[in-house]
PDB file of C-alpha atoms in Angstrom:
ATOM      1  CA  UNK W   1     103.932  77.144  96.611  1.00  0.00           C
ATOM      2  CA  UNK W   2     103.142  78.152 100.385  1.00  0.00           C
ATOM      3  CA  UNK W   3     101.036  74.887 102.026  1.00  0.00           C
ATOM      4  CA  UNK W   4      99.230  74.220 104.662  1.00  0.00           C
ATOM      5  CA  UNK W   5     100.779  72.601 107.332  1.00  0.00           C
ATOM      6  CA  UNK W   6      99.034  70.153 110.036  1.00  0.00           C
ATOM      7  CA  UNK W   7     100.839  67.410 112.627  1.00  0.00           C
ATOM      8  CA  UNK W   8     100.600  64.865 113.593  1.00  0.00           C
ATOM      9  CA  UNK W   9      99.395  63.253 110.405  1.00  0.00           C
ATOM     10  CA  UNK W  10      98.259  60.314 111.954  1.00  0.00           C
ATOM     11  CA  UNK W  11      97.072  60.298 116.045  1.00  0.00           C
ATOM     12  CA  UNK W  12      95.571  57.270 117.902  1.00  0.00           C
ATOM     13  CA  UNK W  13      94.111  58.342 121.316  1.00  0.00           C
ATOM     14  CA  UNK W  14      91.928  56.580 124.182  1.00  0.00           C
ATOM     15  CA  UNK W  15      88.741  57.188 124.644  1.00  0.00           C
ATOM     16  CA  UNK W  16      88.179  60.075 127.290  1.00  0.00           C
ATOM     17  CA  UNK W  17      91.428  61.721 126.715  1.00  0.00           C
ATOM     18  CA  UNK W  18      92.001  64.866 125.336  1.00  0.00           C
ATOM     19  CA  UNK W  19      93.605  65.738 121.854  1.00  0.00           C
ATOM     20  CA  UNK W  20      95.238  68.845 120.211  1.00  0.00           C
ATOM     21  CA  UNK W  21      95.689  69.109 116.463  1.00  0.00           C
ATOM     22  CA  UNK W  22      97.716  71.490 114.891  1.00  0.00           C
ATOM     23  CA  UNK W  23      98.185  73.348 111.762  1.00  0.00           C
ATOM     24  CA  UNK W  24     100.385  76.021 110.848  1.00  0.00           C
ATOM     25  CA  UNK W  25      98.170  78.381 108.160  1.00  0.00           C
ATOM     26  CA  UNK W  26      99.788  80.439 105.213  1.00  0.00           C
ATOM     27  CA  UNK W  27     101.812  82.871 106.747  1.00  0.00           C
ATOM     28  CA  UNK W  28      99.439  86.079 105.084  1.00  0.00           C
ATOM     29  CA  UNK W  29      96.014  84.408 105.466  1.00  0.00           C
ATOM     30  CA  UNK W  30      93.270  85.887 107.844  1.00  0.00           C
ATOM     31  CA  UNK W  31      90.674  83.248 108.158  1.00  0.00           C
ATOM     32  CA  UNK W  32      91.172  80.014 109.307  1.00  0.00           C
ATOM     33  CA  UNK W  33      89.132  76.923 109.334  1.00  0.00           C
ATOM     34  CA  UNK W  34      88.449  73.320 110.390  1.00  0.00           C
ATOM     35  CA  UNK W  35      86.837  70.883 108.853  1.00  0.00           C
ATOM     36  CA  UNK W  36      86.322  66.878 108.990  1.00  0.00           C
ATOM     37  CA  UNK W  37      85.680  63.812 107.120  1.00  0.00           C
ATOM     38  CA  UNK W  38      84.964  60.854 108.603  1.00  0.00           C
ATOM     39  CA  UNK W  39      86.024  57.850 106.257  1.00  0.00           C
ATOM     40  CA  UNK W  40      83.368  57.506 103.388  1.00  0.00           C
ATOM     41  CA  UNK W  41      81.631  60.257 104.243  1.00  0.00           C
ATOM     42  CA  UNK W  42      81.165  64.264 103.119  1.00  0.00           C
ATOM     43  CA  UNK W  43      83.531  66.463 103.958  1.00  0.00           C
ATOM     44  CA  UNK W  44      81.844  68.587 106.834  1.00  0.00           C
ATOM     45  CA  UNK W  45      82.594  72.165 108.059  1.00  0.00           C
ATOM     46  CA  UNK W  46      83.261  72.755 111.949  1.00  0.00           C
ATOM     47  CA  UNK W  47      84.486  76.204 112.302  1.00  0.00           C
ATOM     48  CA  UNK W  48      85.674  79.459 111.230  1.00  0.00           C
ATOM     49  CA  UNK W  49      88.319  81.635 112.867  1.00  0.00           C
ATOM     50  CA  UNK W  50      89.085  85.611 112.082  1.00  0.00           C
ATOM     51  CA  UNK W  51      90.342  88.137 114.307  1.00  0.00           C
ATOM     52  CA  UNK W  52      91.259  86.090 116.954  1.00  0.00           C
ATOM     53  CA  UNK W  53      87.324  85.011 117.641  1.00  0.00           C
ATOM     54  CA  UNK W  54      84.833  82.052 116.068  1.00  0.00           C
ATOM     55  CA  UNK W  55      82.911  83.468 113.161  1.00  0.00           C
ATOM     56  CA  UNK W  56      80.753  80.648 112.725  1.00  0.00           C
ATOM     57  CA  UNK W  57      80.678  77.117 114.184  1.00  0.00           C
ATOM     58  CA  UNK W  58      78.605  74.044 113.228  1.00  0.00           C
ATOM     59  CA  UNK W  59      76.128  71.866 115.137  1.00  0.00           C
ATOM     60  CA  UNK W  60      78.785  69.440 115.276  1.00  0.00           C
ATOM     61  CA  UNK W  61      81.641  71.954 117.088  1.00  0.00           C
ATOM     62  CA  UNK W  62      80.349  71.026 120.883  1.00  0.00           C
ATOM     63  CA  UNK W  63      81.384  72.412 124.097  1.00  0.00           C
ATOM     64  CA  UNK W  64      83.986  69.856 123.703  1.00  0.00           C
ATOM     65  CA  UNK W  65      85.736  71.297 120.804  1.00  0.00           C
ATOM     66  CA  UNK W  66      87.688  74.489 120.984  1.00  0.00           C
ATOM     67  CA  UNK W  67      89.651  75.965 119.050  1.00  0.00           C
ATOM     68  CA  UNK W  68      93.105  78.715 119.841  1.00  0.00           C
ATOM     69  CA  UNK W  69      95.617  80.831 117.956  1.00  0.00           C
ATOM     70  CA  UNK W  70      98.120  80.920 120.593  1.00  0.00           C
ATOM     71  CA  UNK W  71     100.685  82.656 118.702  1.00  0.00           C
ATOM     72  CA  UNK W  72     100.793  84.046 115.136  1.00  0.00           C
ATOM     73  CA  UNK W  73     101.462  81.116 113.060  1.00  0.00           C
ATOM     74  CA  UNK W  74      99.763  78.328 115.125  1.00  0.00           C
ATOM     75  CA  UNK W  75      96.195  77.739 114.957  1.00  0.00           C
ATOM     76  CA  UNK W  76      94.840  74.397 116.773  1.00  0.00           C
ATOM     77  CA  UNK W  77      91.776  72.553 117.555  1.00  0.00           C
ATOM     78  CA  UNK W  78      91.326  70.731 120.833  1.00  0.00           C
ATOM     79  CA  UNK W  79      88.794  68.171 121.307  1.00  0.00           C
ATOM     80  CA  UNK W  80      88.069  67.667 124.962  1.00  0.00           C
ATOM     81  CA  UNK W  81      87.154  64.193 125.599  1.00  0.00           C
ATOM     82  CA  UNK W  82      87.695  62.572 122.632  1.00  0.00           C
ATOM     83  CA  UNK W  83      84.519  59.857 121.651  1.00  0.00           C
ATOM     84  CA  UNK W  84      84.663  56.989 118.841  1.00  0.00           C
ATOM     85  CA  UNK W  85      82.715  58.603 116.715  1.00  0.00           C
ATOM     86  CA  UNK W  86      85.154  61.701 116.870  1.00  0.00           C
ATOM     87  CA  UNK W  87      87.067  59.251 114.400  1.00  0.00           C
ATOM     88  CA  UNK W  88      87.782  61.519 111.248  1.00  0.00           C
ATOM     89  CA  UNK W  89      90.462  62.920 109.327  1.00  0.00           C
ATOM     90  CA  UNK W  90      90.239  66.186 110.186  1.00  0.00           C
ATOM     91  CA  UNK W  91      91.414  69.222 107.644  1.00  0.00           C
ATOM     92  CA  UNK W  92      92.601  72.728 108.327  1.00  0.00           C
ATOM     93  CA  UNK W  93      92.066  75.364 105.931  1.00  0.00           C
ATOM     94  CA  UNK W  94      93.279  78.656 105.687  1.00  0.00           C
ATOM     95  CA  UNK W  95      92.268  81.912 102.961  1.00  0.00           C
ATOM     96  CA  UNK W  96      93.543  85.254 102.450  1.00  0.00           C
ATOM     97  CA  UNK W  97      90.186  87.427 102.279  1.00  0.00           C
ATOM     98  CA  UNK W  98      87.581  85.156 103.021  1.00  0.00           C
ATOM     99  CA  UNK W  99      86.547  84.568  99.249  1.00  0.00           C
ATOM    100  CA  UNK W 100      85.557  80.990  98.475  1.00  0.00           C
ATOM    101  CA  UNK W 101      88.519  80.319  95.824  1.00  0.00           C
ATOM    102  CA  UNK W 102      91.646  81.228  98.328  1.00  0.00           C
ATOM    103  CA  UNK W 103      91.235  78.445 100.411  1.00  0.00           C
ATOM    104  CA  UNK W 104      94.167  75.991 101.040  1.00  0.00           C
ATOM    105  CA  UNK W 105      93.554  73.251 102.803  1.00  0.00           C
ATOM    106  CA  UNK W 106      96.291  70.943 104.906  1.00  0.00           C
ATOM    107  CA  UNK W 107      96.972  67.072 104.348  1.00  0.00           C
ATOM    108  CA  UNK W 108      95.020  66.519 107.378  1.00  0.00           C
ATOM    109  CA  UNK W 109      95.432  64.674 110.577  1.00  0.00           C
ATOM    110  CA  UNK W 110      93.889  61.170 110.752  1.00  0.00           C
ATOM    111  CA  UNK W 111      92.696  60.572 114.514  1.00  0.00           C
ATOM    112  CA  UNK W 112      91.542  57.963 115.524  1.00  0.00           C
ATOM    113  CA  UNK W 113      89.847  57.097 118.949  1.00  0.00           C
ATOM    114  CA  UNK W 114      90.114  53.664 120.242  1.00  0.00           C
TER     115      UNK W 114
ATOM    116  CA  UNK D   1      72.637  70.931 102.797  1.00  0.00           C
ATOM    117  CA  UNK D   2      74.418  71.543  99.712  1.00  0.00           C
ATOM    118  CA  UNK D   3      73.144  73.389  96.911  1.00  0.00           C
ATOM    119  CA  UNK D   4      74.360  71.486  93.938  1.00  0.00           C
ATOM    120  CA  UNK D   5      73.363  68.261  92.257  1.00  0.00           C
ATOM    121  CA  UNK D   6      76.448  66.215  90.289  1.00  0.00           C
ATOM    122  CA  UNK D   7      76.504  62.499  88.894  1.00  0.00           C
ATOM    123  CA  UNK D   8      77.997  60.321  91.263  1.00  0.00           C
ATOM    124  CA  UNK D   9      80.489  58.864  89.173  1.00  0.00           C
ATOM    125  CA  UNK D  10      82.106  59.107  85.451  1.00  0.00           C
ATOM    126  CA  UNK D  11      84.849  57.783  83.948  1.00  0.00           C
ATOM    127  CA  UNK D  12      87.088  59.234  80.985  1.00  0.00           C
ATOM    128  CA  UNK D  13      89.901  57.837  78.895  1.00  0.00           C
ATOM    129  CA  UNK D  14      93.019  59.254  79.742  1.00  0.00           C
ATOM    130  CA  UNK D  15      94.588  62.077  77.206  1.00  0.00           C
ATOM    131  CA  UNK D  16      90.523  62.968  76.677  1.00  0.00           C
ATOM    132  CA  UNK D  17      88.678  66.308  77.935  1.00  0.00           C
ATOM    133  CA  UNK D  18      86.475  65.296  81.080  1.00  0.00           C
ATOM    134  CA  UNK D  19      83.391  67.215  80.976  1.00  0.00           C
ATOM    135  CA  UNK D  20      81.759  67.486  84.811  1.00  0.00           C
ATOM    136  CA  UNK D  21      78.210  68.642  85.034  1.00  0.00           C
ATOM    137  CA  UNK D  22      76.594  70.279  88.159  1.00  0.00           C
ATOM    138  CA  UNK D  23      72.865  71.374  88.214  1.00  0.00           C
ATOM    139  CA  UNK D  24      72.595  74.466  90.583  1.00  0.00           C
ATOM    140  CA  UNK D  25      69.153  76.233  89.765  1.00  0.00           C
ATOM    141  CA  UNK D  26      68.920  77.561  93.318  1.00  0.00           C
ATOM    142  CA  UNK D  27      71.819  79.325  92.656  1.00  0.00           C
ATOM    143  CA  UNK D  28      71.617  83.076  93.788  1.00  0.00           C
ATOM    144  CA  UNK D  29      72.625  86.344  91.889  1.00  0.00           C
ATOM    145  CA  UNK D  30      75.444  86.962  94.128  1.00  0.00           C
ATOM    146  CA  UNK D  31      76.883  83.384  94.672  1.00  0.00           C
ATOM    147  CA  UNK D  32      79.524  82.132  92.493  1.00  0.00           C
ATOM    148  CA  UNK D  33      80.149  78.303  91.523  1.00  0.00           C
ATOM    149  CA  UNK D  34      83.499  76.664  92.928  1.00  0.00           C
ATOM    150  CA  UNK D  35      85.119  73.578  92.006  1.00  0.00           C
ATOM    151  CA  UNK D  36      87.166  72.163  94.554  1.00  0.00           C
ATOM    152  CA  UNK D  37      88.732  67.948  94.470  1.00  0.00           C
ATOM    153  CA  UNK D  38      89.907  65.311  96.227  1.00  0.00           C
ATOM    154  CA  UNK D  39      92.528  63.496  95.575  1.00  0.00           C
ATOM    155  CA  UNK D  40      92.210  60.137  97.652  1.00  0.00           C
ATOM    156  CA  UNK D  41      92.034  61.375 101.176  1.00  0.00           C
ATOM    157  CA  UNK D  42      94.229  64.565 100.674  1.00  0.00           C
ATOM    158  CA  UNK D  43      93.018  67.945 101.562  1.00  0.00           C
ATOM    159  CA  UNK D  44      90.467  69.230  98.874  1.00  0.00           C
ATOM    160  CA  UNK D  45      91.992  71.059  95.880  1.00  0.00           C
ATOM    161  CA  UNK D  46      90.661  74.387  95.030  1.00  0.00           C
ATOM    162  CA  UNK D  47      90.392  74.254  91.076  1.00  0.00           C
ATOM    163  CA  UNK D  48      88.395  76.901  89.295  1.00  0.00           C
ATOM    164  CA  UNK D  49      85.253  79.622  90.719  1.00  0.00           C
ATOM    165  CA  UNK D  50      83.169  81.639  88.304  1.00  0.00           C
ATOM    166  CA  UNK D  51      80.038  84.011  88.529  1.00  0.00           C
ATOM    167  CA  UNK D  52      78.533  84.159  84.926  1.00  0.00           C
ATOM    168  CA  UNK D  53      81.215  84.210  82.349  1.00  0.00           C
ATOM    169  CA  UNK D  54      83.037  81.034  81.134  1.00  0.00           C
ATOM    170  CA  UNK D  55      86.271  80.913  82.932  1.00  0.00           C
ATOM    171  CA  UNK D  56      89.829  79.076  82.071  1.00  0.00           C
ATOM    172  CA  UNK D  57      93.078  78.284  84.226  1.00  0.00           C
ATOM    173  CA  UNK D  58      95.903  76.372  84.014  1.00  0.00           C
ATOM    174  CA  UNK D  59      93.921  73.386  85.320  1.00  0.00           C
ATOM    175  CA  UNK D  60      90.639  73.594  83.749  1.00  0.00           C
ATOM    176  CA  UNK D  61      87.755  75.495  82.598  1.00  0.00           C
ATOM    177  CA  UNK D  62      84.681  75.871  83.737  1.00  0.00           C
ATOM    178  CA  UNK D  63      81.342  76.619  81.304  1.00  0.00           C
ATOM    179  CA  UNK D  64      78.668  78.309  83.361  1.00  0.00           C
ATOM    180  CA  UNK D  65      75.301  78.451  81.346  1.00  0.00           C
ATOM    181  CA  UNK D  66      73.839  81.484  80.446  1.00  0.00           C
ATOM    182  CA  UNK D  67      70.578  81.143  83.342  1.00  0.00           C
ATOM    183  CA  UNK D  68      73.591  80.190  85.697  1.00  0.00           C
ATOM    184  CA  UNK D  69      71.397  76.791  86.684  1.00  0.00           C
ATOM    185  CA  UNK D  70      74.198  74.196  85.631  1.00  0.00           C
ATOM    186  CA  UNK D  71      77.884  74.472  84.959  1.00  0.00           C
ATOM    187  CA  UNK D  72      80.392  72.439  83.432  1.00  0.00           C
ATOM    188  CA  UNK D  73      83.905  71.585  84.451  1.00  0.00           C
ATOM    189  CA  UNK D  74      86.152  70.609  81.701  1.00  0.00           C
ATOM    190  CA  UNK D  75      89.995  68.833  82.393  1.00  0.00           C
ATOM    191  CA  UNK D  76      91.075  69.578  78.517  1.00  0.00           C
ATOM    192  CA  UNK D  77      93.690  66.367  78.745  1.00  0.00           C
ATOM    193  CA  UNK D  78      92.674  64.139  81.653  1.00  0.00           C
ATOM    194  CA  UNK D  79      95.386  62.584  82.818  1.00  0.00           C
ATOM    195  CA  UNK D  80      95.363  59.419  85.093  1.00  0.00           C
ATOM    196  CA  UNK D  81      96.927  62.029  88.475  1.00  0.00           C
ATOM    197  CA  UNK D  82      93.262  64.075  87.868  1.00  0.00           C
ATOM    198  CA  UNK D  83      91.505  60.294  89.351  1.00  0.00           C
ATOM    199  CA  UNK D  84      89.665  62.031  92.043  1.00  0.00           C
ATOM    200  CA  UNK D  85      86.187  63.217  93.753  1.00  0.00           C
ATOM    201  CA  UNK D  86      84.988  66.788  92.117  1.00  0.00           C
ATOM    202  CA  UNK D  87      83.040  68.763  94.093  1.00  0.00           C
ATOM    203  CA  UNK D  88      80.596  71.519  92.834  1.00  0.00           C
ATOM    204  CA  UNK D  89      79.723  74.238  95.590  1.00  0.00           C
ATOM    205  CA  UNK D  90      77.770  77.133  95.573  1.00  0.00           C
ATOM    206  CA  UNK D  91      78.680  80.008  98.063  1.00  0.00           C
ATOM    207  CA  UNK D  92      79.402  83.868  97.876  1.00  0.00           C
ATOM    208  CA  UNK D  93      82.488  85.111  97.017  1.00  0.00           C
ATOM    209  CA  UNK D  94      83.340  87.024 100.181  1.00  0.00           C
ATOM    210  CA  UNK D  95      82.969  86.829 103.850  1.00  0.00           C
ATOM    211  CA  UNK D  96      83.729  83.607 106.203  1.00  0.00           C
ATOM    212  CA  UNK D  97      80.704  81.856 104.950  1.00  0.00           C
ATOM    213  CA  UNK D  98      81.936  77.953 105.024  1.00  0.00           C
ATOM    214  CA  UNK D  99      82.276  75.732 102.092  1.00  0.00           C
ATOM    215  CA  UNK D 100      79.396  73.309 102.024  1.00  0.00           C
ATOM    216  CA  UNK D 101      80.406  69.543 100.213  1.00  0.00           C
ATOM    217  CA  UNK D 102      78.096  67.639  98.721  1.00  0.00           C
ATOM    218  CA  UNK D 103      79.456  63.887  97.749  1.00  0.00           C
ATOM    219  CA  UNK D 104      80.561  64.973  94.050  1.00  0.00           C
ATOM    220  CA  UNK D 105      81.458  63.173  91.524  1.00  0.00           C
ATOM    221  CA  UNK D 106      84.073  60.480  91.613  1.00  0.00           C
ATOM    222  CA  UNK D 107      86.122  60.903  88.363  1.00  0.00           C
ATOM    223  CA  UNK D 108      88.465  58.201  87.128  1.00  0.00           C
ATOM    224  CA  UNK D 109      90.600  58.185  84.639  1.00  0.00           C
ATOM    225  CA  UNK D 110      91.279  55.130  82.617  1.00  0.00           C
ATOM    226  CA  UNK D 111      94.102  54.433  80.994  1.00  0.00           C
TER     227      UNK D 111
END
């Protein structure tokens, strides 16, 4: 069954520095999307990605976040200067049309900022 | 903020149907109800989506009443692998409009 794929599973970073999380999106899906949970808490959407421009971003997705499709399987989000409370796993998603039910999501990428 | 109202936690004997309820009565003519999980902190699980008609898969089914204000999920065998949070969410069917969690209902499964 195709998957999801995001690395590193697990990143530790300083304070300050700046981190790049990847995921690799099923290879016929259109949309792509990020989301985060920080530990005990809801899942929470950050952004949506279609035609090679942000559909729709949350309050949370800051001038620090950005997010690139530098090739055609890649998709990644960057986080700037990372903060302690940027402490999350953080989940990739990816759909074929759009419509709620096709979404797969990754294994996510714990990060942790330290 | 989310849309749906579920029980925060139930537990079911394994080898028995779980039965999930979700109150919705905001719920729109054009929005469908999704079921999505959580196993532990994997990626969530897309399970089942309906719009008014009672729907089955090879994972569950999912009982939409006939005002479309509440749903139920239903695992026919619950098995102790289907231990997880169960989200209810509310949302069109097409477009890029996000999912929106709510904290769901933290199913276990005892054996």
């Amino acid at each position: 069954e195709p998957e999801v794929t995001q690395t590193p599973s697990h990143q530790v970073t300083q304070m300050g520095q700046e981190v790049i999380l990847r995921c690799v999106p099923i290879s016929n899906h259109l949309y792509f999307y990020w989301y985060r949970q920080i530990l005990g808490q809801k899942v929470e959407f950050l952004v949506s990605f279609y035609n090679n421009e942000i559909s729709e971003k949350s309050e949370i997705f800051d001038d620090q976040f950005s997010v690139e499709r530098p090739d055609g399987s890649n998709f990644t989000l960057k986080i700037r200067s990372t903060k302690l409370e940027d402490s999350a796993m953080y989940f990739c998603a990816s759909s074929e049309e759009g419509s709620g039910w096709g979404y797969t999501f990754g294994s996510g990428t714990r990060l942790t900022v330290v | 903020d989310a849309k749906t109202t579920q029980p925060p936690s139930m537990d079911c004997a394994e080898g028995r149907a779980a039965n999930l309820p979700c109150n919705h009565s905001t719920i729109s003519g054009n929005e469908y109800v999704y079921w999505y999980r959580q196993i532990h902190s994997q990626g969530p699980q897309y399970i089942i989506h309906g719009l008014k008609n009672n729907e089955t898969n090879e994972m569950a089914s999912l009982i939409i009443t006939e005002d479309r204000k509440s749903s139920t999920l239903i695992l026919p065998h619950a098995t102790l692998r289907d231990t997880a949070v169960y989200y209810c969410i509310v949302r069109g069917y097409f477009g890029n409009e996000k999912l929106t969690f709510g904290t769901g209902t933290r199913l276990t499964i005892i054996p």
